[in-house]
PDB file of C-alpha atoms and ligand atoms in Angstrom:
ATOM      1  CA  MET A   1       0.000   0.000   0.000  1.00  0.00           C
ATOM      2  CA  LEU A   2       1.659   3.210  -1.176  1.00  0.00           C
ATOM      3  CA  LYS A   3      -0.911   5.681   0.180  1.00  0.00           C
ATOM      4  CA  GLY A   4       0.720   8.216   2.500  1.00  0.00           C
ATOM      5  CA  LYS A   5       4.314   7.063   1.830  1.00  0.00           C
ATOM      6  CA  HIS A   6       7.276   9.330   1.047  1.00  0.00           C
ATOM      7  CA  LEU A   7       9.643   8.709  -1.881  1.00  0.00           C
ATOM      8  CA  ILE A   8      13.165   9.778  -0.941  1.00  0.00           C
ATOM      9  CA  ASP A   9      15.386   6.956  -2.201  1.00  0.00           C
ATOM     10  CA  PRO A  10      14.809   4.650  -5.207  1.00  0.00           C
ATOM     11  CA  MET A  11      14.873   1.696  -2.795  1.00  0.00           C
ATOM     12  CA  ASP A  12      11.966   3.051  -0.697  1.00  0.00           C
ATOM     13  CA  PHE A  13       9.451   1.041  -2.709  1.00  0.00           C
ATOM     14  CA  SER A  14       9.410  -2.745  -3.032  1.00  0.00           C
ATOM     15  CA  LEU A  15       9.451  -4.389  -6.450  1.00  0.00           C
ATOM     16  CA  ILE A  16       5.755  -5.202  -5.982  1.00  0.00           C
ATOM     17  CA  GLU A  17       4.990  -1.535  -5.233  1.00  0.00           C
ATOM     18  CA  LEU A  18       6.960  -0.499  -8.314  1.00  0.00           C
ATOM     19  CA  GLU A  19       4.928  -2.954 -10.402  1.00  0.00           C
ATOM     20  CA  GLU A  20       1.745  -1.291  -9.088  1.00  0.00           C
ATOM     21  CA  ILE A  21       3.052   2.074 -10.322  1.00  0.00           C
ATOM     22  CA  PHE A  22       4.069   0.626 -13.716  1.00  0.00           C
ATOM     23  CA  GLU A  23       0.645  -0.963 -14.142  1.00  0.00           C
ATOM     24  CA  LEU A  24      -1.106   2.301 -13.269  1.00  0.00           C
ATOM     25  CA  SER A  25       1.119   4.340 -15.591  1.00  0.00           C
ATOM     26  CA  ASP A  26       0.274   1.894 -18.414  1.00  0.00           C
ATOM     27  CA  ARG A  27      -3.429   2.531 -17.754  1.00  0.00           C
ATOM     28  CA  ILE A  28      -2.884   6.308 -17.702  1.00  0.00           C
ATOM     29  CA  VAL A  29      -0.936   6.202 -20.995  1.00  0.00           C
ATOM     30  CA  SER A  30      -3.703   4.125 -22.640  1.00  0.00           C
ATOM     31  CA  ASN A  31      -6.695   6.042 -21.254  1.00  0.00           C
ATOM     32  CA  PRO A  32      -5.726   9.454 -19.852  1.00  0.00           C
ATOM     33  CA  GLU A  33      -9.367  10.564 -20.086  1.00  0.00           C
ATOM     34  CA  ASN A  34     -10.245   8.181 -17.246  1.00  0.00           C
ATOM     35  CA  PHE A  35      -8.011  10.151 -14.859  1.00  0.00           C
ATOM     36  CA  LEU A  36      -9.067  13.732 -15.594  1.00  0.00           C
ATOM     37  CA  ASP A  37     -10.729  14.307 -12.210  1.00  0.00           C
ATOM     38  CA  VAL A  38      -9.152  11.803  -9.864  1.00  0.00           C
ATOM     39  CA  CYS A  39      -7.208  14.482  -7.935  1.00  0.00           C
ATOM     40  CA  LYS A  40     -10.015  17.067  -7.891  1.00  0.00           C
ATOM     41  CA  GLY A  41      -9.739  19.054  -4.630  1.00  0.00           C
ATOM     42  CA  LYS A  42      -6.121  17.979  -4.012  1.00  0.00           C
ATOM     43  CA  LEU A  43      -3.150  20.331  -3.942  1.00  0.00           C
ATOM     44  CA  LEU A  44       0.480  19.592  -4.894  1.00  0.00           C
ATOM     45  CA  ALA A  45       3.263  21.852  -3.544  1.00  0.00           C
ATOM     46  CA  THR A  46       6.474  22.117  -5.596  1.00  0.00           C
ATOM     47  CA  LEU A  47       9.390  23.350  -3.467  1.00  0.00           C
ATOM     48  CA  PHE A  48      12.321  23.861  -5.824  1.00  0.00           C
ATOM     49  CA  TYR A  49      15.490  25.228  -4.228  1.00  0.00           C
ATOM     50  CA  GLU A  50      17.388  24.430  -7.466  1.00  0.00           C
ATOM     51  CA  PRO A  51      16.534  25.034 -11.145  1.00  0.00           C
ATOM     52  CA  SER A  52      14.492  22.493 -13.092  1.00  0.00           C
ATOM     53  CA  THR A  53      12.526  22.248 -16.310  1.00  0.00           C
ATOM     54  CA  ARG A  54      11.425  18.623 -16.688  1.00  0.00           C
ATOM     55  CA  THR A  55      10.941  17.577 -13.089  1.00  0.00           C
ATOM     56  CA  ARG A  56       8.962  20.605 -11.973  1.00  0.00           C
ATOM     57  CA  PHE A  57       6.903  20.982 -15.147  1.00  0.00           C
ATOM     58  CA  SER A  58       6.175  17.262 -15.396  1.00  0.00           C
ATOM     59  CA  PHE A  59       4.994  17.184 -11.768  1.00  0.00           C
ATOM     60  CA  GLU A  60       2.852  20.262 -12.291  1.00  0.00           C
ATOM     61  CA  ALA A  61       1.492  18.972 -15.611  1.00  0.00           C
ATOM     62  CA  ALA A  62       0.824  15.610 -13.954  1.00  0.00           C
ATOM     63  CA  MET A  63      -1.229  17.147 -11.132  1.00  0.00           C
ATOM     64  CA  LEU A  64      -3.150  19.444 -13.484  1.00  0.00           C
ATOM     65  CA  ARG A  65      -3.901  16.535 -15.853  1.00  0.00           C
ATOM     66  CA  LEU A  66      -5.275  14.611 -12.861  1.00  0.00           C
ATOM     67  CA  GLY A  67      -7.657  17.469 -12.057  1.00  0.00           C
ATOM     68  CA  GLY A  68      -5.699  18.729  -9.034  1.00  0.00           C
ATOM     69  CA  GLN A  69      -4.074  22.094  -8.393  1.00  0.00           C
ATOM     70  CA  ILE A  70      -0.557  23.326  -7.662  1.00  0.00           C
ATOM     71  CA  ILE A  71       1.250  25.844  -5.464  1.00  0.00           C
ATOM     72  CA  GLY A  72       4.975  26.325  -4.960  1.00  0.00           C
ATOM     73  CA  PHE A  73       8.160  28.155  -5.758  1.00  0.00           C
ATOM     74  CA  SER A  74      10.879  27.614  -8.329  1.00  0.00           C
ATOM     75  CA  GLU A  75      13.231  30.164  -6.803  1.00  0.00           C
ATOM     76  CA  PRO A  76      13.952  29.848  -3.057  1.00  0.00           C
ATOM     77  CA  ASN A  77      14.628  33.600  -2.778  1.00  0.00           C
ATOM     78  CA  SER A  78      10.911  34.143  -3.317  1.00  0.00           C
ATOM     79  CA  SER A  79      10.136  32.019  -0.229  1.00  0.00           C
ATOM     80  CA  SER A  80      10.998  32.506   3.453  1.00  0.00           C
ATOM     81  CA  ALA A  81      14.031  30.238   2.916  1.00  0.00           C
ATOM     82  CA  SER A  82      15.718  33.551   2.013  1.00  0.00           C
ATOM     83  CA  LYS A  83      15.020  34.731   5.594  1.00  0.00           C
ATOM     84  CA  GLY A  84      16.658  31.632   7.021  1.00  0.00           C
ATOM     85  CA  GLU A  85      13.601  29.405   7.566  1.00  0.00           C
ATOM     86  CA  SER A  86      14.557  25.769   8.111  1.00  0.00           C
ATOM     87  CA  ILE A  87      13.452  22.872   5.899  1.00  0.00           C
ATOM     88  CA  SER A  88      11.462  21.385   8.779  1.00  0.00           C
ATOM     89  CA  ASP A  89       9.537  24.604   9.478  1.00  0.00           C
ATOM     90  CA  THR A  90       8.904  25.082   5.749  1.00  0.00           C
ATOM     91  CA  ILE A  91       7.453  21.600   5.282  1.00  0.00           C
ATOM     92  CA  ARG A  92       5.364  21.834   8.479  1.00  0.00           C
ATOM     93  CA  THR A  93       3.838  25.002   7.070  1.00  0.00           C
ATOM     94  CA  VAL A  94       3.349  23.635   3.547  1.00  0.00           C
ATOM     95  CA  ALA A  95       1.636  20.569   5.036  1.00  0.00           C
ATOM     96  CA  CYS A  96      -1.017  22.915   6.485  1.00  0.00           C
ATOM     97  CA  TYR A  97      -2.006  23.865   2.935  1.00  0.00           C
ATOM     98  CA  ALA A  98      -1.132  21.049   0.502  1.00  0.00           C
ATOM     99  CA  ASP A  99      -1.847  17.299   0.271  1.00  0.00           C
ATOM    100  CA  ILE A 100       1.520  16.264  -1.209  1.00  0.00           C
ATOM    101  CA  ALA A 101       4.892  17.991  -1.676  1.00  0.00           C
ATOM    102  CA  VAL A 102       7.780  17.653  -4.103  1.00  0.00           C
ATOM    103  CA  MET A 103      11.206  19.007  -3.097  1.00  0.00           C
ATOM    104  CA  ARG A 104      14.434  19.600  -5.030  1.00  0.00           C
ATOM    105  CA  HIS A 105      17.356  20.836  -2.972  1.00  0.00           C
ATOM    106  CA  PRO A 106      21.118  21.281  -3.528  1.00  0.00           C
ATOM    107  CA  LYS A 107      21.882  19.713  -0.122  1.00  0.00           C
ATOM    108  CA  GLU A 108      21.975  15.936   0.030  1.00  0.00           C
ATOM    109  CA  GLY A 109      19.436  14.656   2.541  1.00  0.00           C
ATOM    110  CA  ALA A 110      17.246  17.788   2.605  1.00  0.00           C
ATOM    111  CA  PRO A 111      14.118  15.981   1.286  1.00  0.00           C
ATOM    112  CA  ARG A 112      14.640  13.263   3.921  1.00  0.00           C
ATOM    113  CA  VAL A 113      14.669  15.920   6.655  1.00  0.00           C
ATOM    114  CA  ALA A 114      11.452  17.274   5.158  1.00  0.00           C
ATOM    115  CA  ALA A 115       9.855  13.808   5.116  1.00  0.00           C
ATOM    116  CA  MET A 116      10.768  13.256   8.781  1.00  0.00           C
ATOM    117  CA  ASN A 117       8.872  16.419   9.686  1.00  0.00           C
ATOM    118  CA  SER A 118       5.906  16.055   7.370  1.00  0.00           C
ATOM    119  CA  ASP A 119       2.329  14.788   7.738  1.00  0.00           C
ATOM    120  CA  ILE A 120       1.919  14.736   3.956  1.00  0.00           C
ATOM    121  CA  PRO A 121       3.860  12.600   1.420  1.00  0.00           C
ATOM    122  CA  VAL A 122       7.184  14.168   0.413  1.00  0.00           C
ATOM    123  CA  ILE A 123       8.823  13.277  -2.895  1.00  0.00           C
ATOM    124  CA  ASN A 124      12.530  13.827  -3.493  1.00  0.00           C
ATOM    125  CA  ALA A 125      12.903  15.626  -6.840  1.00  0.00           C
ATOM    126  CA  GLY A 126      16.724  15.507  -6.659  1.00  0.00           C
ATOM    127  CA  ASP A 127      19.037  16.217  -3.690  1.00  0.00           C
ATOM    128  CA  GLY A 128      22.523  17.453  -4.565  1.00  0.00           C
ATOM    129  CA  GLY A 129      24.631  14.775  -6.239  1.00  0.00           C
ATOM    130  CA  HIS A 130      22.805  12.060  -4.288  1.00  0.00           C
ATOM    131  CA  GLN A 131      19.531  10.614  -5.633  1.00  0.00           C
ATOM    132  CA  HIS A 132      16.723  11.421  -8.070  1.00  0.00           C
ATOM    133  CA  PRO A 133      14.127   8.678  -7.543  1.00  0.00           C
ATOM    134  CA  THR A 134      11.380  10.052  -9.779  1.00  0.00           C
ATOM    135  CA  GLN A 135      13.853  10.275 -12.667  1.00  0.00           C
ATOM    136  CA  THR A 136      14.527   6.612 -11.938  1.00  0.00           C
ATOM    137  CA  LEU A 137      10.826   5.822 -12.057  1.00  0.00           C
ATOM    138  CA  THR A 138      10.735   7.638 -15.403  1.00  0.00           C
ATOM    139  CA  ASP A 139      13.771   5.689 -16.622  1.00  0.00           C
ATOM    140  CA  LEU A 140      12.335   2.309 -15.580  1.00  0.00           C
ATOM    141  CA  ILE A 141       9.021   3.058 -17.275  1.00  0.00           C
ATOM    142  CA  THR A 142      10.864   4.165 -20.432  1.00  0.00           C
ATOM    143  CA  ILE A 143      13.061   1.039 -20.515  1.00  0.00           C
ATOM    144  CA  ARG A 144      10.002  -1.151 -19.945  1.00  0.00           C
ATOM    145  CA  ALA A 145       8.231   0.579 -22.859  1.00  0.00           C
ATOM    146  CA  ALA A 146      11.243   0.227 -25.171  1.00  0.00           C
ATOM    147  CA  LYS A 147      12.521  -3.227 -24.226  1.00  0.00           C
ATOM    148  CA  GLY A 148       9.439  -4.898 -22.707  1.00  0.00           C
ATOM    149  CA  LYS A 149      11.498  -5.932 -19.662  1.00  0.00           C
ATOM    150  CA  LEU A 150      13.819  -4.692 -16.932  1.00  0.00           C
ATOM    151  CA  THR A 151      15.988  -7.808 -16.759  1.00  0.00           C
ATOM    152  CA  GLY A 152      18.936  -9.214 -18.699  1.00  0.00           C
ATOM    153  CA  LEU A 153      20.077  -5.866 -20.096  1.00  0.00           C
ATOM    154  CA  LYS A 154      23.545  -4.472 -20.712  1.00  0.00           C
ATOM    155  CA  ILE A 155      23.407  -0.830 -19.711  1.00  0.00           C
ATOM    156  CA  GLY A 156      26.142   1.664 -20.628  1.00  0.00           C
ATOM    157  CA  LEU A 157      26.186   4.747 -18.388  1.00  0.00           C
ATOM    158  CA  CYS A 158      28.313   7.520 -19.832  1.00  0.00           C
ATOM    159  CA  GLY A 159      29.598  10.904 -18.685  1.00  0.00           C
ATOM    160  CA  ASP A 160      29.647  12.396 -15.220  1.00  0.00           C
ATOM    161  CA  LEU A 161      29.081   9.291 -13.131  1.00  0.00           C
ATOM    162  CA  MET A 162      30.526  10.937 -10.021  1.00  0.00           C
ATOM    163  CA  PHE A 163      28.015  13.767  -9.589  1.00  0.00           C
ATOM    164  CA  GLY A 164      25.174  12.426 -11.759  1.00  0.00           C
ATOM    165  CA  ARG A 165      22.443  11.626  -9.222  1.00  0.00           C
ATOM    166  CA  THR A 166      20.243  10.073 -11.919  1.00  0.00           C
ATOM    167  CA  VAL A 167      22.986   7.508 -12.548  1.00  0.00           C
ATOM    168  CA  HIS A 168      23.332   6.611  -8.859  1.00  0.00           C
ATOM    169  CA  SER A 169      19.592   6.094  -8.535  1.00  0.00           C
ATOM    170  CA  LEU A 170      19.311   4.098 -11.768  1.00  0.00           C
ATOM    171  CA  ILE A 171      22.149   1.715 -10.838  1.00  0.00           C
ATOM    172  CA  LYS A 172      20.476   1.071  -7.485  1.00  0.00           C
ATOM    173  CA  ALA A 173      17.106   0.448  -9.105  1.00  0.00           C
ATOM    174  CA  LEU A 174      18.278  -1.767 -12.000  1.00  0.00           C
ATOM    175  CA  SER A 175      20.476  -3.807  -9.666  1.00  0.00           C
ATOM    176  CA  ARG A 176      17.305  -5.246  -8.164  1.00  0.00           C
ATOM    177  CA  TYR A 177      16.357  -6.910 -11.452  1.00  0.00           C
ATOM    178  CA  GLU A 178      18.036 -10.130 -12.548  1.00  0.00           C
ATOM    179  CA  GLY A 179      20.759 -10.409 -15.126  1.00  0.00           C
ATOM    180  CA  ASN A 180      21.537  -6.735 -15.669  1.00  0.00           C
ATOM    181  CA  GLU A 181      25.145  -5.719 -16.368  1.00  0.00           C
ATOM    182  CA  PHE A 182      26.646  -2.257 -16.253  1.00  0.00           C
ATOM    183  CA  ILE A 183      29.368  -0.637 -18.318  1.00  0.00           C
ATOM    184  CA  LEU A 184      30.505   2.551 -16.607  1.00  0.00           C
ATOM    185  CA  ILE A 185      32.002   4.936 -19.163  1.00  0.00           C
ATOM    186  CA  SER A 186      33.685   8.010 -17.701  1.00  0.00           C
ATOM    187  CA  PRO A 187      36.960   9.862 -17.324  1.00  0.00           C
ATOM    188  CA  LYS A 188      38.903   8.670 -14.249  1.00  0.00           C
ATOM    189  CA  GLU A 189      38.007  11.856 -12.347  1.00  0.00           C
ATOM    190  CA  LEU A 190      34.255  11.306 -12.839  1.00  0.00           C
ATOM    191  CA  GLN A 191      33.909   7.619 -12.017  1.00  0.00           C
ATOM    192  CA  VAL A 192      30.946   6.243 -10.061  1.00  0.00           C
ATOM    193  CA  PRO A 193      31.490   6.863  -6.312  1.00  0.00           C
ATOM    194  CA  SER A 194      33.092   3.889  -4.610  1.00  0.00           C
ATOM    195  CA  TYR A 195      30.122   3.399  -2.229  1.00  0.00           C
ATOM    196  CA  ILE A 196      27.907   2.599  -5.241  1.00  0.00           C
ATOM    197  CA  LYS A 197      30.460   0.050  -6.489  1.00  0.00           C
ATOM    198  CA  SER A 198      30.984  -1.622  -3.120  1.00  0.00           C
ATOM    199  CA  GLU A 199      27.525  -1.326  -1.536  1.00  0.00           C
ATOM    200  CA  VAL A 200      25.363  -1.857  -4.602  1.00  0.00           C
ATOM    201  CA  LEU A 201      27.275  -3.628  -7.379  1.00  0.00           C
ATOM    202  CA  GLU A 202      29.887  -5.774  -5.626  1.00  0.00           C
ATOM    203  CA  LYS A 203      27.686  -6.595  -2.622  1.00  0.00           C
ATOM    204  CA  ASN A 204      25.064  -8.024  -4.981  1.00  0.00           C
ATOM    205  CA  ASN A 205      27.537  -9.755  -7.334  1.00  0.00           C
ATOM    206  CA  ILE A 206      26.454  -7.609 -10.262  1.00  0.00           C
ATOM    207  CA  LYS A 207      28.717  -7.644 -13.309  1.00  0.00           C
ATOM    208  CA  TYR A 208      30.227  -4.297 -14.237  1.00  0.00           C
ATOM    209  CA  LYS A 209      33.276  -2.821 -15.882  1.00  0.00           C
ATOM    210  CA  GLU A 210      34.728   0.672 -16.065  1.00  0.00           C
ATOM    211  CA  VAL A 211      36.042   2.051 -19.352  1.00  0.00           C
ATOM    212  CA  GLU A 212      37.116   5.464 -20.597  1.00  0.00           C
ATOM    213  CA  ARG A 213      36.280   5.181 -24.315  1.00  0.00           C
ATOM    214  CA  LEU A 214      32.671   5.080 -25.496  1.00  0.00           C
ATOM    215  CA  GLU A 215      33.677   3.672 -28.906  1.00  0.00           C
ATOM    216  CA  GLU A 216      35.016   0.540 -27.208  1.00  0.00           C
ATOM    217  CA  VAL A 217      31.567  -0.568 -26.010  1.00  0.00           C
ATOM    218  CA  MET A 218      29.013   0.882 -28.461  1.00  0.00           C
ATOM    219  CA  GLU A 219      28.584  -2.463 -30.171  1.00  0.00           C
ATOM    220  CA  GLU A 220      27.740  -4.497 -27.063  1.00  0.00           C
ATOM    221  CA  ILE A 221      25.225  -2.354 -25.156  1.00  0.00           C
ATOM    222  CA  ASP A 222      21.401  -2.500 -25.156  1.00  0.00           C
ATOM    223  CA  ILE A 223      20.924   0.891 -23.507  1.00  0.00           C
ATOM    224  CA  LEU A 224      23.174   3.941 -23.611  1.00  0.00           C
ATOM    225  CA  TYR A 225      22.387   6.363 -20.793  1.00  0.00           C
ATOM    226  CA  MET A 226      24.198   9.638 -21.518  1.00  0.00           C
ATOM    227  CA  THR A 227      24.670  12.304 -18.860  1.00  0.00           C
ATOM    228  CA  ARG A 228      25.829  15.894 -18.752  1.00  0.00           C
ATOM    229  CA  VAL A 229      28.955  16.951 -16.876  1.00  0.00           C
ATOM    230  CA  GLN A 230      27.402  18.690 -13.856  1.00  0.00           C
ATOM    231  CA  LYS A 231      28.967  22.147 -13.884  1.00  0.00           C
ATOM    232  CA  GLU A 232      27.138  23.186 -10.699  1.00  0.00           C
ATOM    233  CA  ARG A 233      28.799  20.431  -8.633  1.00  0.00           C
ATOM    234  CA  PHE A 234      32.420  21.309  -9.557  1.00  0.00           C
ATOM    235  CA  PHE A 235      34.570  23.235  -7.087  1.00  0.00           C
ATOM    236  CA  ASN A 236      36.983  24.320  -9.783  1.00  0.00           C
ATOM    237  CA  GLU A 237      36.001  25.821 -13.167  1.00  0.00           C
ATOM    238  CA  GLU A 238      39.250  24.674 -14.818  1.00  0.00           C
ATOM    239  CA  ASP A 239      38.380  21.030 -14.100  1.00  0.00           C
ATOM    240  CA  TYR A 240      34.895  21.541 -15.521  1.00  0.00           C
ATOM    241  CA  ILE A 241      36.266  23.090 -18.728  1.00  0.00           C
ATOM    242  CA  ARG A 242      38.773  20.261 -19.132  1.00  0.00           C
ATOM    243  CA  LEU A 243      36.162  17.522 -18.662  1.00  0.00           C
ATOM    244  CA  LYS A 244      32.951  18.991 -20.061  1.00  0.00           C
ATOM    245  CA  ASP A 245      33.319  17.631 -23.599  1.00  0.00           C
ATOM    246  CA  SER A 246      34.764  14.240 -22.664  1.00  0.00           C
ATOM    247  CA  TYR A 247      31.999  12.483 -24.639  1.00  0.00           C
ATOM    248  CA  ILE A 248      30.006  13.569 -27.640  1.00  0.00           C
ATOM    249  CA  LEU A 249      27.636  10.999 -29.064  1.00  0.00           C
ATOM    250  CA  ASP A 250      27.343  11.566 -32.810  1.00  0.00           C
ATOM    251  CA  LYS A 251      26.259   9.703 -35.946  1.00  0.00           C
ATOM    252  CA  THR A 252      29.659   8.018 -36.354  1.00  0.00           C
ATOM    253  CA  LYS A 253      29.396   6.454 -32.908  1.00  0.00           C
ATOM    254  CA  MET A 254      25.720   5.550 -33.432  1.00  0.00           C
ATOM    255  CA  ASP A 255      26.767   3.654 -36.588  1.00  0.00           C
ATOM    256  CA  MET A 256      28.835   1.323 -34.383  1.00  0.00           C
ATOM    257  CA  ALA A 257      25.816   0.307 -32.277  1.00  0.00           C
ATOM    258  CA  SER A 258      23.085  -2.296 -32.592  1.00  0.00           C
ATOM    259  CA  GLN A 259      19.814  -1.356 -34.295  1.00  0.00           C
ATOM    260  CA  ASP A 260      18.081  -2.299 -31.026  1.00  0.00           C
ATOM    261  CA  LEU A 261      20.056   0.155 -28.938  1.00  0.00           C
ATOM    262  CA  ILE A 262      18.112   2.874 -27.179  1.00  0.00           C
ATOM    263  CA  VAL A 263      19.758   6.150 -26.185  1.00  0.00           C
ATOM    264  CA  MET A 264      18.480   7.766 -23.018  1.00  0.00           C
ATOM    265  CA  HIS A 265      19.425  11.007 -21.264  1.00  0.00           C
ATOM    266  CA  PRO A 266      17.717  12.581 -18.245  1.00  0.00           C
ATOM    267  CA  LEU A 267      18.271  15.991 -19.926  1.00  0.00           C
ATOM    268  CA  PRO A 268      19.165  18.823 -20.016  1.00  0.00           C
ATOM    269  CA  ARG A 269      21.891  18.075 -22.541  1.00  0.00           C
ATOM    270  CA  VAL A 270      24.731  20.446 -23.254  1.00  0.00           C
ATOM    271  CA  ASN A 271      27.126  19.017 -25.888  1.00  0.00           C
ATOM    272  CA  GLU A 272      27.132  15.325 -25.068  1.00  0.00           C
ATOM    273  CA  ILE A 273      24.623  14.294 -27.745  1.00  0.00           C
ATOM    274  CA  ALA A 274      24.964  15.927 -31.163  1.00  0.00           C
ATOM    275  CA  VAL A 275      21.646  17.264 -32.443  1.00  0.00           C
ATOM    276  CA  GLU A 276      22.042  15.041 -35.552  1.00  0.00           C
ATOM    277  CA  VAL A 277      21.328  12.020 -33.303  1.00  0.00           C
ATOM    278  CA  ASP A 278      17.831  13.323 -32.445  1.00  0.00           C
ATOM    279  CA  LYS A 279      16.348  12.017 -35.705  1.00  0.00           C
ATOM    280  CA  ASP A 280      17.720   8.509 -35.186  1.00  0.00           C
ATOM    281  CA  PRO A 281      14.805   6.255 -34.116  1.00  0.00           C
ATOM    282  CA  ARG A 282      17.054   4.894 -31.366  1.00  0.00           C
ATOM    283  CA  ALA A 283      17.064   8.307 -29.650  1.00  0.00           C
ATOM    284  CA  TRP A 284      14.572   7.948 -26.811  1.00  0.00           C
ATOM    285  CA  TYR A 285      15.383  10.970 -24.614  1.00  0.00           C
ATOM    286  CA  PHE A 286      12.401  13.155 -25.519  1.00  0.00           C
ATOM    287  CA  LYS A 287      10.044  10.178 -25.266  1.00  0.00           C
ATOM    288  CA  GLN A 288      11.675   9.574 -21.886  1.00  0.00           C
ATOM    289  CA  ALA A 289      10.782  13.147 -20.819  1.00  0.00           C
ATOM    290  CA  LYS A 290       7.157  12.430 -21.775  1.00  0.00           C
ATOM    291  CA  TYR A 291       7.091   9.154 -19.843  1.00  0.00           C
ATOM    292  CA  GLY A 292       8.290  11.292 -16.908  1.00  0.00           C
ATOM    293  CA  MET A 293       4.907  12.974 -16.762  1.00  0.00           C
ATOM    294  CA  PHE A 294       3.009   9.663 -16.860  1.00  0.00           C
ATOM    295  CA  ALA A 295       5.323   8.228 -14.198  1.00  0.00           C
ATOM    296  CA  ARG A 296       4.611  11.201 -11.940  1.00  0.00           C
ATOM    297  CA  MET A 297       0.861  10.993 -12.588  1.00  0.00           C
ATOM    298  CA  ALA A 298       0.925   7.366 -11.433  1.00  0.00           C
ATOM    299  CA  LEU A 299       3.094   8.214  -8.422  1.00  0.00           C
ATOM    300  CA  ILE A 300       0.833  11.074  -7.279  1.00  0.00           C
ATOM    301  CA  CYS A 301      -2.258   8.827  -7.596  1.00  0.00           C
ATOM    302  CA  LYS A 302      -0.628   6.061  -5.567  1.00  0.00           C
ATOM    303  CA  LEU A 303       0.672   8.320  -2.772  1.00  0.00           C
ATOM    304  CA  LEU A 304      -2.699  10.057  -2.491  1.00  0.00           C
ATOM    305  CA  GLY A 305      -4.588   6.764  -2.713  1.00  0.00           C
ATOM    306  CA  VAL A 306      -6.749   7.739  -5.698  1.00  0.00           C
ATOM    307  CA  ASP A 307      -7.570   5.710  -8.827  1.00  0.00           C
ATOM    308  CA  GLU A 308     -10.033   5.672 -11.718  1.00  0.00           C
TER     309      GLU A 308
HETATM  310  N1   CP B 401      15.961  15.321 -15.651  1.00  0.00           N
HETATM  311  C1   CP B 401      15.867  16.397 -14.854  1.00  0.00           C
HETATM  312  O1   CP B 401      15.921  16.303 -13.608  1.00  0.00           O
HETATM  313  O2   CP B 401      15.685  17.569 -15.532  1.00  0.00           O
HETATM  314  P1   CP B 401      15.448  18.981 -14.849  1.00  0.00           P
HETATM  315  O3   CP B 401      16.701  19.350 -14.110  1.00  0.00           O
HETATM  316  O4   CP B 401      15.116  19.913 -15.973  1.00  0.00           O
HETATM  317  O5   CP B 401      14.297  18.821 -13.877  1.00  0.00           O
END
């Protein structure tokens, strides 16, 4: 039963609970007209202490398409956070007005602090370089739509694997499904944090390898998950400039890959996927952004305990 739960970490939900969300998102995709009023009278609060396009708009679009309403801020300086109000006081106040809250924050753990002080469900919309569980839900729903399964896949994750919270969450989530293998493609300085390797991959005997060249592995992967080098997480601009264009996926590299490959990206992209790749039918990143709205519609319904 997901009603009333928080979503802070991709492991917060069991595989059975995830299946419930997948099944509901399938029904929403097939018959959105059946869900037009299910959240009538409910209010979603979006508390964004960091910039966002997809996550905030897809949550807001999701709630509006379910017949609910939205309040919130996209700029913390327009809230009392600018006067020094704590996360716990903010969420206690928001819970007086809204039925469910979504929070993005640059500090790792901030949404968990909110959840611990909240009477309404809190959803982590990305905390620092840590986790992004609703992007993961989006990614799982996209992979399921493209591949018809979440098992037995060879997944290449490429780019900034150190700071990329979507990558950390996706590795955790896909590690729970049988037979998945990971190829971690990054410069040495941006490798997956060692806690993910030891606590998630090695602890569960999951096959993985680390490589620096994308060309080396294009031929063998089922999914290529590209990521942007996260400028906002670097302490030193020189390092960012040196590493920012480490990978550029272009037509030449796509020609090396299987026809069944799918290319994903949580977006926004900077230079890491050439625009020429967008017209390749294997480019799934804008479809992925659309599945993000359906994923969030299903999640909101489940946490509020509403259905057709
Ligand atoms: N994928 C993602 O989190 O995008 P935004 O930063 O635009 O929300």
